[in-house]
Every structure is written in structure tokens, then in C-alpha cells.
Coordinates of C-alpha atoms in Angstrom, one line a residue:
X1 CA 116.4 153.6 113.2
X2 CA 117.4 151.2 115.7
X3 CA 120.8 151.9 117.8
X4 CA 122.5 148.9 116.1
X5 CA 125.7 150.0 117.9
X6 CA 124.5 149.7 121.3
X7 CA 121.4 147.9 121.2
X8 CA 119.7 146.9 124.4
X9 CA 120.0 143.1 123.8
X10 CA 122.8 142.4 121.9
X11 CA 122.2 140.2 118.6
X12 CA 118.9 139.7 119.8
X13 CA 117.3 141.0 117.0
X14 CA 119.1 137.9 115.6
X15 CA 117.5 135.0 118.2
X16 CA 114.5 136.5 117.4
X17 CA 115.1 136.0 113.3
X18 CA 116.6 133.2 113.1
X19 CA 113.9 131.0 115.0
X20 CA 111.9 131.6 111.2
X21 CA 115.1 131.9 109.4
X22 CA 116.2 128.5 110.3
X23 CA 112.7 126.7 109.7
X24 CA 113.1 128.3 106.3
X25 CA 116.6 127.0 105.7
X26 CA 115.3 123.3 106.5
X27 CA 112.8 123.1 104.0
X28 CA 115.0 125.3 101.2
X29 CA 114.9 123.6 98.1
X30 CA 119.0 121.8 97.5
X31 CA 120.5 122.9 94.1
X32 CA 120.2 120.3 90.9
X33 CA 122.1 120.5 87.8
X34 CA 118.6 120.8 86.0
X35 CA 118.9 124.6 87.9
X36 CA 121.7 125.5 85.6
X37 CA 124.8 127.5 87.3
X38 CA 124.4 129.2 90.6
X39 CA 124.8 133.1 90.3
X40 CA 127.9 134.6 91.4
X41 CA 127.2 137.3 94.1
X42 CA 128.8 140.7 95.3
X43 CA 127.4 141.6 98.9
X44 CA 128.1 143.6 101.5
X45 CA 128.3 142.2 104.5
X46 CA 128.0 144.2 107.3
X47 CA 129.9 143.8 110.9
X48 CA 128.2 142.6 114.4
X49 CA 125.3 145.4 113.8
X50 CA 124.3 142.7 111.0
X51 CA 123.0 140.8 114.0
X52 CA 121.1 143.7 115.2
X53 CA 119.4 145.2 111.6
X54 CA 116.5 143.4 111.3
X55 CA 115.0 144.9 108.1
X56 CA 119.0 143.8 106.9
X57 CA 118.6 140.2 107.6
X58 CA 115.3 140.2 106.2
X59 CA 116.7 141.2 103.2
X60 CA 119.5 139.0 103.1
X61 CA 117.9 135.4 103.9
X62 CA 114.9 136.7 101.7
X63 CA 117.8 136.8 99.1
X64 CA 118.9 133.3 99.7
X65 CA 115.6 131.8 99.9
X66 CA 115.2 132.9 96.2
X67 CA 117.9 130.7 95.2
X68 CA 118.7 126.8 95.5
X69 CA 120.6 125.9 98.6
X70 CA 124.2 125.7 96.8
X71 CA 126.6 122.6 97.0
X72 CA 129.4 125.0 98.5
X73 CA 130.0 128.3 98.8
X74 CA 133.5 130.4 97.7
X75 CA 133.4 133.3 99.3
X76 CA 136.7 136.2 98.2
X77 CA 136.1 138.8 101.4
X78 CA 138.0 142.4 102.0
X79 CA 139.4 141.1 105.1
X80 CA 141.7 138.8 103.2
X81 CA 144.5 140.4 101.4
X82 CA 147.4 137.7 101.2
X83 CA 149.5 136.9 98.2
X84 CA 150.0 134.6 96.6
X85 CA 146.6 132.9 96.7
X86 CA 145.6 131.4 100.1
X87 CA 142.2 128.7 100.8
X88 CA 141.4 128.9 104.5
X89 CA 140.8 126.3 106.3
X90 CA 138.8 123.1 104.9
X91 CA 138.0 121.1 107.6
X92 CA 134.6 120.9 109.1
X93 CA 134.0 123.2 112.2
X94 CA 137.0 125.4 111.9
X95 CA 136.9 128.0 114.6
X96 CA 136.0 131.7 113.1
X97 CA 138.2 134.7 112.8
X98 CA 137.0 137.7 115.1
X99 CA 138.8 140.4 113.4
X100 CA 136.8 143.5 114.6
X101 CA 137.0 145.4 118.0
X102 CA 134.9 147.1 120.5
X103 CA 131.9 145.1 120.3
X104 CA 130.0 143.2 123.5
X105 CA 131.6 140.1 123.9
X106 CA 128.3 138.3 123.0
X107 CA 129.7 138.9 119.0
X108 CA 133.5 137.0 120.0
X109 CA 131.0 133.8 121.1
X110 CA 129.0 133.6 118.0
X111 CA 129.6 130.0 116.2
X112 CA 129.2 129.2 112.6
X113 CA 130.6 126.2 112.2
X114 CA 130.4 124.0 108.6
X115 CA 130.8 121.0 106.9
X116 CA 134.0 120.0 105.6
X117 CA 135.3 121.7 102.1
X118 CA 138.4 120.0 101.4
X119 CA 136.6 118.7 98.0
X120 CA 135.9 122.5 97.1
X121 CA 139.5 123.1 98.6
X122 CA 141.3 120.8 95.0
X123 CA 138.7 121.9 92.8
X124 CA 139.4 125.5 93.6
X125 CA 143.2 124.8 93.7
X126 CA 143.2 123.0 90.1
X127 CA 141.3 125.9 88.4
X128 CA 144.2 128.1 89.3
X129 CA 146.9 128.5 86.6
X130 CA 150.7 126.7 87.3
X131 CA 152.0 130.2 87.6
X132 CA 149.9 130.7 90.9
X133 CA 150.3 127.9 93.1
X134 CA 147.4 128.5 96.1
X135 CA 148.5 127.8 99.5
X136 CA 145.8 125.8 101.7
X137 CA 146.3 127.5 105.2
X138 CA 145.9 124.5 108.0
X139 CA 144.4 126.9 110.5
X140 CA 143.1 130.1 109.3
X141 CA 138.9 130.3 109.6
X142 CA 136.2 132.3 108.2
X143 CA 136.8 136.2 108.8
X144 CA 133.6 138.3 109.6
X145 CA 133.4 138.9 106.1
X146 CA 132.4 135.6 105.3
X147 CA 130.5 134.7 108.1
X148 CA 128.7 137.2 109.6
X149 CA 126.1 137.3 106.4
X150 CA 125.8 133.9 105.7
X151 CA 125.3 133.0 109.2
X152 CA 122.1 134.7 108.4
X153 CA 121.7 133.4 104.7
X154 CA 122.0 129.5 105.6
X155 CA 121.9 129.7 109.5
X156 CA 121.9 126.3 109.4
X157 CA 125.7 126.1 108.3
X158 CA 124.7 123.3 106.6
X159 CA 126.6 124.2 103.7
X160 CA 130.5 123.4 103.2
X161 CA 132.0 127.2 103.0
X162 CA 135.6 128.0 101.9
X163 CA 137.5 131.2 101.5
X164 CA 139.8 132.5 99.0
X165 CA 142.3 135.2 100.0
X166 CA 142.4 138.4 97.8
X167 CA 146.0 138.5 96.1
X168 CA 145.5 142.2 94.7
X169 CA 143.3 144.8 93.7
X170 CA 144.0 145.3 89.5
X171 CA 140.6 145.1 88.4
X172 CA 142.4 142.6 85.2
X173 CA 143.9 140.3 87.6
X174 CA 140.9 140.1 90.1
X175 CA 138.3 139.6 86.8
X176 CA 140.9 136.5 85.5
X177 CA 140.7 135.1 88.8
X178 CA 137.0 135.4 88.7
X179 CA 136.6 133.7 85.4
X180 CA 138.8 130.9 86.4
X181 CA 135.9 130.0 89.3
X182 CA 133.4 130.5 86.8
X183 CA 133.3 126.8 85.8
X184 CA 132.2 126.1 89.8
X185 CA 129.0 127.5 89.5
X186 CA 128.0 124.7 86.9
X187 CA 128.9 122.7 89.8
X188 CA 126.5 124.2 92.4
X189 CA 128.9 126.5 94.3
X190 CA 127.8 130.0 95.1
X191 CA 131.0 132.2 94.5
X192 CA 131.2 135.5 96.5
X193 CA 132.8 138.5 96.7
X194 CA 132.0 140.4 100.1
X195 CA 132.7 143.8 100.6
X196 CA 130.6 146.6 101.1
X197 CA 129.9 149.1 98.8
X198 CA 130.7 152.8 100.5
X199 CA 133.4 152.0 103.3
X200 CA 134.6 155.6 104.4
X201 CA 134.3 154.7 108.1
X202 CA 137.0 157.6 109.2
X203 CA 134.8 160.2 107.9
X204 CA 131.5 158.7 109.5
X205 CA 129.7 161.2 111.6
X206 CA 127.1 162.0 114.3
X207 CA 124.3 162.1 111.9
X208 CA 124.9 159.1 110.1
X209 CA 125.0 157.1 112.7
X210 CA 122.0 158.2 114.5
X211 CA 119.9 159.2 111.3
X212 CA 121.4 156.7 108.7
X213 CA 121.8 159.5 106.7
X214 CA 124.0 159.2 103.7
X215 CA 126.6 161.9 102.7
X216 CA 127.1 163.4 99.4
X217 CA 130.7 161.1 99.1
X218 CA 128.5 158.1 99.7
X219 CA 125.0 158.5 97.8
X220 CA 127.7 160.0 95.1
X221 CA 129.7 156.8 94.8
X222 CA 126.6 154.6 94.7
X223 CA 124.9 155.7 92.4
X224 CA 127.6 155.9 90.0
X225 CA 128.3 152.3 90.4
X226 CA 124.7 151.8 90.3
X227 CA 124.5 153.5 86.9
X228 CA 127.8 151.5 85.9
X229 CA 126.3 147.7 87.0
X230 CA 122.9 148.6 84.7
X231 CA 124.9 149.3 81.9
X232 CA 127.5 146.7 82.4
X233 CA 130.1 149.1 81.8
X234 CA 133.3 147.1 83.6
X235 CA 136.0 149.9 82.0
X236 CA 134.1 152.1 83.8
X237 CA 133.9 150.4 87.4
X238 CA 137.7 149.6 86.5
X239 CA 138.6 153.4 86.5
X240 CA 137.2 154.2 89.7
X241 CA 140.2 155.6 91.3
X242 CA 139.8 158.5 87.9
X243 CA 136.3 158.5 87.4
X244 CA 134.0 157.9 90.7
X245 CA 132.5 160.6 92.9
X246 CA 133.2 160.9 96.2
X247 CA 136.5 159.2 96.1
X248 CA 138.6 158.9 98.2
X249 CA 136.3 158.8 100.9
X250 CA 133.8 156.1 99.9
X251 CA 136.9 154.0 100.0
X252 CA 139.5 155.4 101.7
X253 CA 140.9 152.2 101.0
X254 CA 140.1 149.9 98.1
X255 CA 139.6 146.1 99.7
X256 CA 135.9 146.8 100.0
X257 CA 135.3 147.9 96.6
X258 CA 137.4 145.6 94.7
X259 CA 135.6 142.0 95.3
X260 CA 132.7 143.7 93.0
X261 CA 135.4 142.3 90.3
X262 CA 135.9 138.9 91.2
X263 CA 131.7 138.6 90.8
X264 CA 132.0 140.3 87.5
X265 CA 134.6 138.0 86.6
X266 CA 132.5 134.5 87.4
X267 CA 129.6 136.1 85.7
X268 CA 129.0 134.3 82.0
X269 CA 129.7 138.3 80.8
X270 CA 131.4 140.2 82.7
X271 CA 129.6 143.4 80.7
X272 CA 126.1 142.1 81.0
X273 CA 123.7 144.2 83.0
X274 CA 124.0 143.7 86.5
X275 CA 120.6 143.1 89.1
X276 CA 120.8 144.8 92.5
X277 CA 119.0 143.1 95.0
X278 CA 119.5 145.4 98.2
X279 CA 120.2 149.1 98.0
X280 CA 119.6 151.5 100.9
X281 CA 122.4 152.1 103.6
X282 CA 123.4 151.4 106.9
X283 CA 124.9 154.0 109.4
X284 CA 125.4 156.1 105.6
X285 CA 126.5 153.3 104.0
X286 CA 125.9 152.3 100.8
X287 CA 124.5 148.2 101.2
X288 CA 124.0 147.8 97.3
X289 CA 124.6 144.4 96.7
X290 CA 124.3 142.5 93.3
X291 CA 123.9 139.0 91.8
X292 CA 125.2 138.0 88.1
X293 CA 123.9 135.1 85.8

């Protein structure tokens, strides 16, 4: 396994990507109405090692590649918790939000900078109900969440990208919001929800970091959920804190867990069986990531 937290060049297992990546993004076929909605996607979405996992970014632009290029993308990431309801940003080329520590500095000077989404921006904030008014933040960019994989999935940033802050963690609530950005999907816009899908980084450990080697609390917890997604069994997912193995520490905290219901919720059923598209781990950690029709 590569060191992907001290690697020799930093990100440069991403120049070397993205030289293919971005020919491949050129000549990526645009989204038509004819295509019917866009899927709504749960992924995790890695840190700076991102930029150093290339068998990761593989995966993830091989994932993009097998869709049209969206209109837009809504993206609902765990670094986002703000009530009520808050859009980042929507002008083009708003600077990004660096909100992780201890990397090389290379990381802090990566650029992703996209088209302007103030048209996403009032569709977003009309499909909200009068009882939650959203707040359009004049500043606020895209938080690693966001931008870190789909710098690699449209490296281009050739696609307008908002974000929607994460106002709580009921699974109810977080499924209503989902359904109320269902109807943006018929309009091209790839909705998100980014997390990651075993996040128990206090109890990480020698051997998962040099060996990738997945504890029972984190093979546990994923393969429930992945038994849970093939079913489509959303009560079940709902009563994670109850019912899921290795809890708490797959999430000693919830934020990574809980976008998995705002990509149920834009799904046309929520209790349809679900599609994972990468599985495996990083540093332990469970990657399953999932797609909905």
C-alpha cells in the first residue's frame, strides 16, 4: 500500500492522473433530458490522501465517466452542519474551504474553481418549504468534502457546483429534505451526499494505517449497511445508533454516516435496492459508496 500520508511527492500521484483524467472529462458525453434523471449519489470522499490513492481515483473518475456530465451538481457534505439551511457560495470561482490540518502545504494551494450556480442557488431555495427559509452565504466555499472528490470526478471544474449545509441528523428530516431535491435530478443535477462510510479516526491504529487493514468495528459496520442498501431496508439504516455493529466507533460521530439519507431521500424509492459502486477501504476505512435511480 502506498504511504498516502507521507508520500514522496505530494499529490503527485494526482498530476500524474489527471493528465488522462482531464482528456477524458473533455470528450464526456453533456447530460440530455432524453437520459432521464441523473442518479443521486452517496460517496465518501476521502481527505488530501485522495490525491495520493491512485487505485481511489481510478475508481472515482471511472464512476463519473459512466454517467452524463451533469448540468450542476448539489453536493450535502459532513463538514457542513449549520441550521437552518445554508447554500454556499454561488458565484463562479469561489475560493475553497481548507478545513483539515497537518498536511504539506501543497494540499492548502490546490484550486478547484467553478462556474457560477446562482441559477441552482433559486431552484434549490424554492424547493425548500416556507417553514425553512435557506440562507445563501455570500462568502462560504466548497469544504474538502465537496471538492476534493470531484476535483477528481470532473477535473475540469467545468461544472457549476453548490453546497447545501446539513441542518440535522434525524434520518426523517434528512430523507424529506432529500425528496424535496429529487425534482432536480429531472433537471440534470447530480445531488450528493458525501461522507464516508466508517469514520472512527480516534481509534485508528498502527496497522491500519500501514496495512489498510480493517478492524472488526469497521468491516462490522459495513457490511451491515451493505446488507441493509441491497435490501433497501431504510428503518433499518434509520436505527443505526440500536442496531449497527461496531458502533460507536465506526462513527464516533454521526455527520459522516448520515448524508447516506439525503441520497436515499432523492432516490425515486427511498426502499429500492441500492448499487454499490466502490467498496474496499482506505487506512481501515470503509469507502462503500452507492448511486440510486
Amino acid at each position: 500500500m502506498p504511504n498516502l500520508l507521507n508520500p514522496a511527492v505530494p499529490a503527485g500521484a494526482f498530476d500524474e492522473f489527471v493528465v488522462d483524467d482531464a482528456a477524458r472529462s473533455r470528450t464526456q458525453r453533456a447530460w440530455t433530458p432524453d437520459d432521464g434523471p441523473m442518479p443521486a449519489l452517496y460517496l465518501s470522499h476521502g481527505a488530501p490522501p485522495l490525491f495520493d490513492d491512485a487505485r481511489w481515483m481510478r475508481q472515482l473518475s471511472g464512476w463519473a465517466q459512466q454517467l452524463p456530465k451533469p448540468t450542476s451538481i448539489l453536493i450535502v457534505s459532513a463538514h457542513w452542519e449549520s441550521a437552518p439551511l445554508s447554500l454556499s457560495a454561488s458565484a463562479a470561482n469561489t475560493p475553497l474551504v481548507y478545513d483539515f490540518g497537518g498536511f504539506h502545504r501543497r494540499y492548502y494551494e490546490m484550486r478547484y474553481a467553478t462556474p457560477d450556480a446562482s441559477g441552482l442557488a433559486r431552484r434549490v431555495a424554492a424547493a425548500m418549504p416556507d417553514s425553512e427559509p435557506v440562507h445563501q452565504h455570500p462568502s462560504r466555499g466548497l469544504d474538502h468534502g465537496a471538492w476534493v472528490p470531484l476535483k477528481v470526478m470532473y477535473p475540469l471544474g467545468d461544472v457549476p457546483v453548490l453546497q447545501l449545509s446539513m441542518p440535522t441528523h434525524d434520518p426523517d428530516r434528512l430523507l424529506d429534505l432529500g425528496r424535496r431535491l429529487r425534482s432536480l435530478r429531472d433537471e440534470g443535477v447530480l445531488v450528493v451526499g458525501s461522507g464516508f462510510m466508517t469514520h472512527g479516526l480516534p481509534f485508528v491504529t498502527r496497522q491500519m494505517l500501514t496495512h489498510n487493514t480493517p478492524p472488526a468495528w469497521s468491516a462490522d459496520f459495513d457490511g451491515w449497511v451493505a446488507d441493509a442498501l441491497a435490501r433497501g431496508d431504510v428503518d433499518t439504516l434509520a436505527a443505526y445508533r440500536s442496531k449497527a455493529p461496531g458502533m460507536p466507533y465506526a462513527h464516533p460521530t454521526v455527520e459522516h454516516y448520515t448524508p447516506l439519507f439525503i441520497t436515499l431521500g432523492a432516490a425515486a424509492r427511498a426502499d429500492q435496492p441500492v448499487r454499490t459502486t466502490i467498496d474496499g477501504y482506505m487506512m481501515g476505512l470503509s469507502k462503500r459508496s452507492f448511486q440510486v435511480a
